[in-house]
Amino acid sequence: MIFDFFRNTAGAVRAINQKYAKPHIKMTRGVRFSFGALRFYLLLLVGIMVYKFITLLH
Amino acid sequence: MNILSKFYYRYRKLLKTIRLYLIIAGPGIIVMVADNDAGGITTYTATGAQYSFHLIWFLILLGPVAYYVQEMTVRLGAVTKRGHAEAIFHSFGAFWGWFSLLDLVLLDWLTMITEFIGMTAAMSIFGVPPIVTVIISWIVMGTMVLQGRYWTWEKVALVFCGLNLIYIPAAIMINPPVDKILHGFIPHLPPGGFTNALFFLLMANIGTTIAPWMIFFQQSAVVDKGMQEKDMLWGKIDTAVGSFLTVVVAIGCIVLTATLLPGQIINDDAEAARRFMPINRHVGALLAIGLFDAGFLGAICISLASSWAFGEVFGWAHSLNHKVKEAPWFYAYYFFDLLLAGTVVLIPRAPLVLITLFVQVIAVTLLPAALVFLILLLNNEETMGEYKNTLFQNVANIGIVVVIIVISTLYGISAIFPKILGG
């Protein structure tokens, strides 16, 4: 039963990935800039968290 | 006779308008009042105790900020008929969709734990053991959704929103100094100037004003309620009324602690209520009831925000208008979320302080993304048509979003590195 649950969930996730494979928003300069800024921001944040984790370990 | 008939006509018209508003009112008031959740109430009481009436003006400024952000969700929901999670998947693709959904689920779950901490702490003032508080809360929260009508859920939630206003009579009961309150309405810095401690508290207040779950919740609620473009004005009024109430409650909390606990440091949810008990038993009791209600409102809205988001993305039936049999996964997730959050609070020596810290950190990863997506979606002419952001709305909203992102990021980083602000 648990195996079925995970198999069904994985199937559902695959279907969602297919359904939303391509963004529907028009890729204007503003949208591209926002995505770039967001990626940079999140990478910076991950970097800060990794730094904190390493300093905690030491 | 003519004057009388005119008066009667206007009276009937007003009555009709109020009746229409009461039918449409709901998502805006609920999301805004629920924003004054356990964490929010703690922040406001700490602000009043530490900085007296000096920061009332700052909280007034936060009302329009919350309104401008939440108003966008009303337009988006009413026009696209999609919840926020589905809108992100559809417009930005699976990567950003999963990022938002999984971040939301984790953040909501952690925030719900803090709501249960608030509820159990509040009821412990009356000698109610945490396990009893959690079980009774589960039963009430379950009963609210199981009747199978969005309308009923909303009206019961509005009753709990009314209970959140308990801070206002409590503030009046203690005869606060009116001249000092009025002085607090004028923008100024507290004595001692701009310190790190003040900056941290200002950041905390902004952090409690807009939370990611609020964006997801209101948009989904607007869709579940079936609001149309023609109802948008009422939805905006509803949101404006809600933002007004949230500010009034925040001022009530500040007045209470600024009057009775000046200069004291409030560290946890129920500390203010506990300290009030020996000073004024009735006010202490009202504060404890208010805190329980704040946690309860937060928990019911946050768990619904997650359930709606999952339902939208996975294609489950996901409306409160459905019976359990019709939407089993939607309700299963709702209860799973509540049970998991409530159970964590009951675990002896659970790292509750660490969880509260985590909420601030995770919120920093999701909030900027959710706000940026919101602005982009509101500028998409293909879906929004005539309801897309105007130039003025863009200037105001982008300004607000940039400030919120900067401040909440600083708040999150200061939670990771507490000494960064010299604290």
Coordinates of C-alpha atoms in Angstrom, one line a residue:
Chain A
M1 CA 0.0 0.0 0.0
I2 CA 2.8 2.4 0.9
F3 CA 4.6 1.3 -2.3
D4 CA 1.5 2.1 -4.3
F5 CA 1.2 5.5 -2.6
F6 CA 4.8 6.5 -3.6
R7 CA 4.4 5.1 -7.1
N8 CA 1.2 7.1 -7.6
T9 CA 2.8 10.3 -6.2
A10 CA 5.8 9.9 -8.4
G11 CA 3.4 9.5 -11.4
A12 CA 1.5 12.6 -10.4
V13 CA 4.7 14.6 -10.0
R14 CA 5.9 13.5 -13.5
A15 CA 2.5 14.5 -14.9
I16 CA 2.7 18.0 -13.2
N17 CA 6.3 18.4 -14.6
Q18 CA 5.0 17.7 -18.1
K19 CA 2.0 19.9 -17.8
Y20 CA 4.0 22.9 -16.6
A21 CA 7.2 22.1 -18.5
K22 CA 7.2 25.5 -20.2
P23 CA 6.5 28.9 -18.6
H24 CA 3.5 30.6 -20.1
I25 CA 4.5 34.1 -19.2
K26 CA 5.9 36.3 -22.0
M27 CA 9.7 36.6 -21.5
T28 CA 10.1 40.3 -21.5
R29 CA 13.3 42.1 -20.3
G30 CA 11.6 42.8 -17.0
V31 CA 10.7 39.2 -16.5
R32 CA 14.2 38.0 -17.4
F33 CA 15.8 40.5 -15.1
S34 CA 13.5 39.5 -12.2
F35 CA 14.4 35.8 -12.7
G36 CA 18.1 36.6 -12.8
A37 CA 17.9 38.8 -9.6
L38 CA 15.8 36.1 -7.9
R39 CA 18.4 33.4 -8.8
F40 CA 21.2 35.6 -7.6
Y41 CA 19.4 36.4 -4.3
L42 CA 18.7 32.7 -3.6
L43 CA 22.2 31.6 -4.4
L44 CA 23.5 34.3 -2.1
L45 CA 21.2 33.2 0.7
V46 CA 22.2 29.6 0.3
G47 CA 25.9 30.7 0.4
I48 CA 25.2 32.5 3.7
M49 CA 23.5 29.5 5.2
V50 CA 26.3 27.1 4.1
Y51 CA 28.8 29.5 5.6
K52 CA 26.8 29.6 8.9
F53 CA 26.7 25.8 8.9
I54 CA 30.4 25.4 8.3
T55 CA 31.2 28.0 11.1
L56 CA 28.9 26.1 13.4
L57 CA 30.7 22.8 12.7
H58 CA 34.0 24.5 13.6
Chain B
M1 CA -43.4 63.5 3.0
N2 CA -40.9 63.9 0.1
I3 CA -38.0 64.3 2.6
L4 CA -39.2 61.2 4.5
S5 CA -39.4 59.1 1.4
K6 CA -36.0 60.3 0.3
F7 CA -34.6 59.4 3.7
Y8 CA -36.3 56.0 3.6
Y9 CA -34.9 55.4 0.1
R10 CA -31.3 56.2 1.2
Y11 CA -31.7 54.1 4.3
R12 CA -32.8 51.1 2.2
K13 CA -29.9 51.7 -0.2
L14 CA -27.4 51.8 2.6
L15 CA -28.9 48.7 4.2
K16 CA -28.6 46.9 0.8
T17 CA -25.0 48.0 0.4
I18 CA -24.1 46.8 3.9
R19 CA -25.9 43.5 3.2
L20 CA -24.0 43.1 -0.1
Y21 CA -20.7 43.9 1.6
L22 CA -21.4 41.3 4.4
I23 CA -22.0 38.7 1.7
I24 CA -18.8 39.4 -0.1
A25 CA -16.7 40.3 3.0
G26 CA -14.4 37.5 4.3
P27 CA -11.1 36.7 2.7
G28 CA -9.6 40.2 3.2
I29 CA -10.7 40.6 6.8
I30 CA -9.7 37.0 7.7
V31 CA -6.3 37.1 6.2
M32 CA -5.5 40.5 7.7
V33 CA -6.7 39.7 11.2
A34 CA -5.1 36.3 11.1
D35 CA -1.9 38.2 10.2
N36 CA -2.0 39.3 13.9
D37 CA -1.1 35.7 14.8
A38 CA 0.7 34.5 17.9
G39 CA 4.1 35.7 16.6
G40 CA 2.5 39.1 15.5
I41 CA 0.9 39.7 18.9
T42 CA 4.2 38.9 20.7
T43 CA 6.1 41.4 18.4
Y44 CA 3.5 44.1 19.1
T45 CA 3.5 43.6 22.9
A46 CA 7.3 43.6 22.9
T47 CA 7.3 46.8 20.8
G48 CA 5.0 48.5 23.3
A49 CA 6.9 47.3 26.4
Q50 CA 10.3 48.3 25.0
Y51 CA 9.5 51.6 23.1
S52 CA 6.3 52.7 24.8
F53 CA 3.9 54.6 22.5
H54 CA 6.7 55.9 20.3
L55 CA 6.3 53.5 17.4
I56 CA 2.5 53.6 16.9
W57 CA 3.0 55.8 13.7
F58 CA 5.2 53.0 12.3
L59 CA 2.5 50.4 12.7
I60 CA 0.0 52.7 11.0
L61 CA 2.3 52.9 8.0
L62 CA 2.3 49.1 7.8
G63 CA -1.5 49.0 7.2
P64 CA -1.4 50.4 3.7
V65 CA 1.7 48.2 3.0
A66 CA -0.2 45.1 3.8
Y67 CA -3.3 46.4 1.8
Y68 CA -1.3 47.1 -1.4
V69 CA 0.3 43.6 -1.4
Q70 CA -2.9 41.7 -0.5
E71 CA -5.1 43.7 -2.9
M72 CA -3.1 42.3 -5.8
T73 CA -4.1 38.7 -4.8
V74 CA -7.8 39.8 -4.9
R75 CA -7.4 41.0 -8.5
L76 CA -5.3 38.0 -9.5
G77 CA -7.8 35.4 -8.0
A78 CA -10.9 37.1 -9.3
V79 CA -9.6 37.4 -12.9
T80 CA -7.6 34.2 -13.4
K81 CA -9.8 32.0 -11.1
R82 CA -6.5 30.3 -10.1
G83 CA -4.8 30.0 -6.7
H84 CA -1.4 31.5 -6.3
A85 CA 0.4 28.1 -6.4
E86 CA -1.3 27.1 -9.7
A87 CA -0.6 30.6 -11.1
I88 CA 3.1 30.2 -10.4
F89 CA 3.3 26.7 -12.0
H90 CA 1.3 27.9 -15.0
S91 CA 3.2 31.1 -15.6
F92 CA 6.8 30.4 -14.5
G93 CA 7.1 26.6 -15.0
A94 CA 7.6 23.6 -12.9
F95 CA 11.0 24.6 -11.3
W96 CA 9.7 27.8 -9.7
G97 CA 6.4 26.1 -9.0
W98 CA 8.0 23.3 -7.0
F99 CA 10.4 25.8 -5.3
S100 CA 7.4 27.9 -4.1
L101 CA 5.2 25.0 -3.2
L102 CA 7.7 23.0 -1.1
D103 CA 9.0 26.2 0.5
L104 CA 5.5 27.2 1.4
V105 CA 4.7 23.7 2.8
L106 CA 7.8 23.7 5.0
L107 CA 7.3 27.3 6.1
D108 CA 3.6 26.9 6.8
W109 CA 4.2 23.8 8.9
L110 CA 6.9 25.5 11.0
T111 CA 4.7 28.6 11.4
M112 CA 1.8 26.4 12.5
I113 CA 4.0 25.0 15.2
T114 CA 4.6 28.5 16.5
E115 CA 0.8 29.1 16.4
F116 CA 0.3 26.0 18.6
I117 CA 3.0 27.2 20.9
G118 CA 1.1 30.4 21.3
M119 CA -2.2 28.6 21.9
T120 CA -0.8 26.2 24.5
A121 CA 1.1 29.0 26.3
A122 CA -2.0 31.2 26.4
M123 CA -4.2 28.4 27.8
S124 CA -1.6 27.4 30.4
I125 CA -2.3 30.7 32.1
F126 CA -5.7 29.3 32.9
G127 CA -4.2 26.0 34.0
V128 CA -5.2 24.1 30.9
P129 CA -2.6 21.4 30.1
P130 CA -1.1 21.7 26.5
I131 CA -2.5 18.3 25.5
V132 CA -6.1 19.4 26.3
T133 CA -5.6 22.7 24.4
V134 CA -4.2 20.9 21.3
I135 CA -6.9 18.3 21.2
I136 CA -9.8 20.8 21.7
S137 CA -8.2 23.0 19.0
W138 CA -8.0 20.0 16.6
I139 CA -11.7 19.2 17.2
V140 CA -12.8 22.8 16.6
M141 CA -10.6 23.2 13.5
G142 CA -11.9 19.9 12.1
T143 CA -15.6 20.8 12.8
M144 CA -15.1 24.1 11.0
V145 CA -14.1 22.5 7.7
L146 CA -16.1 19.3 7.8
Q147 CA -19.5 20.9 7.4
G148 CA -18.8 21.2 3.7
R149 CA -19.5 24.8 3.0
Y150 CA -17.0 27.6 2.4
W151 CA -19.6 30.2 3.5
T152 CA -20.0 28.6 7.0
W153 CA -16.3 28.2 7.4
E154 CA -15.8 31.9 6.6
K155 CA -18.5 33.1 8.9
V156 CA -17.1 31.1 11.8
A157 CA -13.6 32.4 11.0
L158 CA -15.1 35.9 11.1
V159 CA -16.4 35.3 14.6
F160 CA -12.8 34.3 15.7
C161 CA -11.6 37.5 13.9
G162 CA -14.1 39.5 16.1
L163 CA -12.6 37.8 19.1
N164 CA -9.1 39.1 18.0
L165 CA -10.4 42.6 18.6
I166 CA -10.5 41.8 22.4
Y167 CA -7.3 43.8 22.7
I168 CA -9.2 47.0 22.0
P169 CA -11.6 46.8 25.1
A170 CA -8.6 45.5 27.1
A171 CA -6.6 48.7 26.2
I172 CA -9.6 50.9 27.1
M173 CA -10.1 49.2 30.4
I174 CA -6.6 50.2 31.7
N175 CA -7.3 54.0 31.2
P176 CA -4.2 54.6 29.0
P177 CA -2.7 58.1 28.7
V178 CA -4.5 59.6 25.7
D179 CA -2.0 62.4 25.2
K180 CA 0.9 59.9 24.9
I181 CA -1.1 57.7 22.5
L182 CA -1.9 60.8 20.3
H183 CA 1.8 61.7 20.4
G184 CA 2.6 58.2 19.1
F185 CA 0.6 59.0 15.9
I186 CA 3.2 61.6 15.0
P187 CA 6.3 60.1 13.3
H188 CA 9.3 60.4 15.6
L189 CA 12.2 58.3 16.9
P190 CA 12.0 56.9 20.5
P191 CA 14.4 58.5 23.1
G192 CA 17.9 57.0 22.5
G193 CA 17.6 57.4 18.7
F194 CA 18.1 54.8 16.1
T195 CA 19.8 51.9 17.8
N196 CA 20.4 48.3 16.7
A197 CA 17.7 47.1 19.1
L198 CA 15.2 49.5 17.5
F199 CA 16.2 48.4 14.0
F200 CA 15.7 44.8 14.9
L201 CA 12.2 45.5 16.3
L202 CA 11.2 47.5 13.3
M203 CA 12.3 44.6 11.1
A204 CA 10.3 42.2 13.2
N205 CA 7.2 44.3 12.8
I206 CA 7.6 44.5 9.1
G207 CA 8.3 40.7 9.0
T208 CA 5.0 40.1 10.7
T209 CA 3.1 42.4 8.3
I210 CA 3.5 40.3 5.2
A211 CA 4.0 36.5 5.3
P212 CA 4.0 34.2 2.2
W213 CA 1.0 32.2 3.4
M214 CA -1.1 35.4 3.3
I215 CA -0.6 35.7 -0.4
F216 CA -1.4 32.1 -1.1
F217 CA -4.3 32.1 1.3
Q218 CA -6.2 35.1 0.1
Q219 CA -5.9 34.3 -3.6
S220 CA -7.1 30.7 -3.0
A221 CA -9.9 32.0 -0.7
V222 CA -11.1 34.5 -3.4
V223 CA -11.2 31.6 -5.9
D224 CA -13.0 29.2 -3.5
K225 CA -15.5 31.9 -2.7
G226 CA -16.2 32.3 -6.4
M227 CA -15.5 36.0 -6.6
Q228 CA -15.8 37.6 -10.0
E229 CA -14.4 40.7 -11.6
K230 CA -17.6 42.6 -10.7
D231 CA -17.0 41.7 -7.0
M232 CA -13.4 43.1 -7.1
L233 CA -14.3 46.5 -5.5
W234 CA -15.9 44.8 -2.6
G235 CA -12.9 42.5 -2.3
K236 CA -10.7 45.6 -2.1
I237 CA -12.9 47.2 0.5
D238 CA -12.8 43.9 2.5
T239 CA -9.0 44.0 2.4
A240 CA -8.9 47.6 3.4
V241 CA -11.2 47.0 6.3
G242 CA -9.0 44.1 7.3
S243 CA -5.8 46.1 7.1
F244 CA -7.5 48.8 9.3
L245 CA -8.5 46.2 11.9
T246 CA -5.0 44.7 11.9
V247 CA -3.5 48.1 12.7
V248 CA -6.1 48.8 15.4
V249 CA -5.3 45.5 17.1
A250 CA -1.6 46.2 16.9
I251 CA -2.1 49.6 18.4
G252 CA -4.2 48.0 21.2
C253 CA -1.4 45.6 22.0
I254 CA 1.2 48.5 22.1
V255 CA -1.1 50.6 24.3
L256 CA -1.5 47.7 26.8
T257 CA 2.2 46.9 27.3
A258 CA 3.3 50.6 27.0
T259 CA 0.9 51.5 29.8
L260 CA 1.4 48.6 32.2
L261 CA 4.8 47.1 31.4
P262 CA 6.9 50.0 30.3
G263 CA 10.6 49.3 29.8
Q264 CA 10.2 45.5 30.2
I265 CA 11.6 42.9 27.7
I266 CA 9.0 40.5 26.4
N267 CA 10.6 37.3 25.1
D268 CA 7.8 34.7 24.6
D269 CA 4.2 34.5 23.5
A270 CA 2.4 34.5 26.8
E271 CA 4.8 36.5 28.9
A272 CA 2.8 39.8 28.6
A273 CA -0.4 38.1 29.7
R274 CA 1.4 36.3 32.6
R275 CA 2.9 39.6 33.8
F276 CA -0.5 41.3 33.5
M277 CA -2.2 38.8 35.8
P278 CA -0.9 40.3 39.1
I279 CA -1.5 43.9 37.9
N280 CA -5.0 43.4 36.4
R281 CA -6.4 40.0 36.4
H282 CA -9.2 40.8 33.9
V283 CA -6.9 42.4 31.4
G284 CA -4.4 39.5 31.8
A285 CA -7.2 37.0 31.1
L286 CA -8.4 39.0 28.0
L287 CA -4.8 39.1 26.7
A288 CA -4.5 35.3 27.1
I289 CA -7.8 34.7 25.3
G290 CA -6.6 37.1 22.6
L291 CA -3.3 35.2 22.2
F292 CA -5.1 31.8 22.0
D293 CA -7.4 33.3 19.3
A294 CA -4.5 34.7 17.4
G295 CA -2.8 31.4 17.3
F296 CA -6.0 29.6 16.4
L297 CA -6.8 32.0 13.5
G298 CA -3.2 31.7 12.2
A299 CA -3.4 27.9 12.3
I300 CA -6.7 27.5 10.5
C301 CA -5.6 29.9 7.7
I302 CA -2.1 28.6 7.3
S303 CA -3.2 25.0 7.1
L304 CA -5.8 25.9 4.5
A305 CA -3.3 27.9 2.5
S306 CA -1.1 24.7 2.2
S307 CA -4.0 22.4 1.4
W308 CA -5.4 24.7 -1.3
A309 CA -1.9 25.0 -2.8
F310 CA -1.4 21.2 -3.0
G311 CA -4.9 20.7 -4.3
E312 CA -4.5 23.3 -7.1
V313 CA -1.2 21.8 -8.2
F314 CA -2.0 18.1 -7.9
G315 CA -5.5 18.6 -9.4
W316 CA -7.3 17.3 -6.3
A317 CA -10.8 18.6 -5.6
H318 CA -9.8 21.4 -3.2
S319 CA -12.8 23.5 -2.1
L320 CA -14.3 23.9 1.3
N321 CA -17.6 23.5 -0.6
H322 CA -16.8 19.8 -1.1
K323 CA -17.7 17.1 1.4
V324 CA -14.8 14.9 2.7
K325 CA -15.8 12.1 0.3
E326 CA -15.6 14.5 -2.7
A327 CA -12.2 16.0 -1.7
P328 CA -10.5 13.3 0.5
W329 CA -6.9 14.4 -0.3
F330 CA -7.6 18.1 0.4
Y331 CA -9.0 17.3 3.8
A332 CA -6.4 14.6 4.5
Y333 CA -3.6 17.1 3.9
Y334 CA -5.4 19.7 6.1
F335 CA -5.7 17.3 9.0
F336 CA -2.2 15.9 8.5
D337 CA -0.8 19.4 8.7
L338 CA -2.7 20.3 11.9
L339 CA -1.9 16.9 13.6
L340 CA 1.8 17.2 12.8
A341 CA 2.1 20.7 14.0
G342 CA 0.1 20.1 17.2
T343 CA 2.0 16.9 18.0
V344 CA 5.4 18.7 17.8
V345 CA 4.4 21.1 20.5
L346 CA 3.5 18.2 22.8
I347 CA 6.9 16.5 22.4
P348 CA 8.8 17.1 25.6
R349 CA 11.9 19.2 25.1
A350 CA 11.2 19.8 21.4
P351 CA 13.5 22.6 20.0
L352 CA 10.7 25.2 19.9
V353 CA 13.1 28.2 20.0
L354 CA 15.0 26.7 17.1
I355 CA 11.8 26.2 15.1
T356 CA 10.8 29.9 15.7
L357 CA 14.2 30.9 14.4
F358 CA 13.8 28.6 11.4
V359 CA 10.5 30.3 10.5
Q360 CA 12.3 33.6 10.0
V361 CA 15.0 32.0 7.9
I362 CA 12.8 30.0 5.6
A363 CA 10.4 33.0 5.2
V364 CA 13.3 35.0 3.8
T365 CA 13.8 32.4 1.0
L366 CA 10.1 32.3 0.0
L367 CA 8.8 35.8 0.6
P368 CA 10.9 37.6 -2.1
A369 CA 10.1 35.0 -4.7
A370 CA 6.3 35.1 -3.9
L371 CA 6.3 38.9 -4.0
V372 CA 8.3 39.1 -7.3
F373 CA 6.0 36.5 -8.9
L374 CA 3.0 38.5 -7.7
I375 CA 4.2 41.7 -9.4
L376 CA 5.0 39.8 -12.6
L377 CA 1.6 38.1 -12.7
L378 CA -0.1 41.4 -12.1
N379 CA 1.7 42.8 -15.1
N380 CA 0.8 40.0 -17.5
E381 CA -1.6 41.7 -19.9
E382 CA -2.6 38.4 -21.5
T383 CA -4.2 37.1 -18.3
M384 CA -5.0 40.3 -16.4
G385 CA -6.3 42.4 -19.3
E386 CA -7.7 45.7 -18.0
Y387 CA -7.0 44.7 -14.4
K388 CA -3.3 44.6 -14.8
N389 CA -1.2 46.9 -12.6
T390 CA -1.4 50.6 -13.5
L391 CA 1.8 52.7 -13.5
F392 CA 0.9 54.1 -10.1
Q393 CA 0.2 50.6 -8.7
N394 CA 3.5 49.4 -10.1
V395 CA 5.5 52.2 -8.6
A396 CA 3.8 51.7 -5.2
N397 CA 3.9 47.9 -5.2
I398 CA 7.5 47.6 -6.5
G399 CA 8.6 50.2 -3.9
I400 CA 6.9 48.2 -1.1
V401 CA 8.2 44.9 -2.4
V402 CA 11.8 46.1 -2.6
V403 CA 11.6 47.5 1.0
I404 CA 10.0 44.3 2.3
I405 CA 12.6 42.1 0.6
V406 CA 15.5 44.2 1.9
I407 CA 14.1 44.4 5.5
S408 CA 13.0 40.8 5.7
T409 CA 16.4 39.6 4.4
L410 CA 18.2 41.7 7.0
Y411 CA 15.8 40.2 9.6
G412 CA 16.5 36.7 8.4
I413 CA 20.2 37.2 8.4
S414 CA 20.2 38.8 11.8
A415 CA 18.3 35.6 13.0
I416 CA 21.2 33.5 11.6
F417 CA 23.9 35.8 12.9
P418 CA 22.5 37.4 16.0
K419 CA 25.6 39.6 16.6
I420 CA 25.5 41.2 13.2
L421 CA 23.5 44.1 14.5
G422 CA 25.7 44.4 17.6
G423 CA 23.0 42.6 19.7

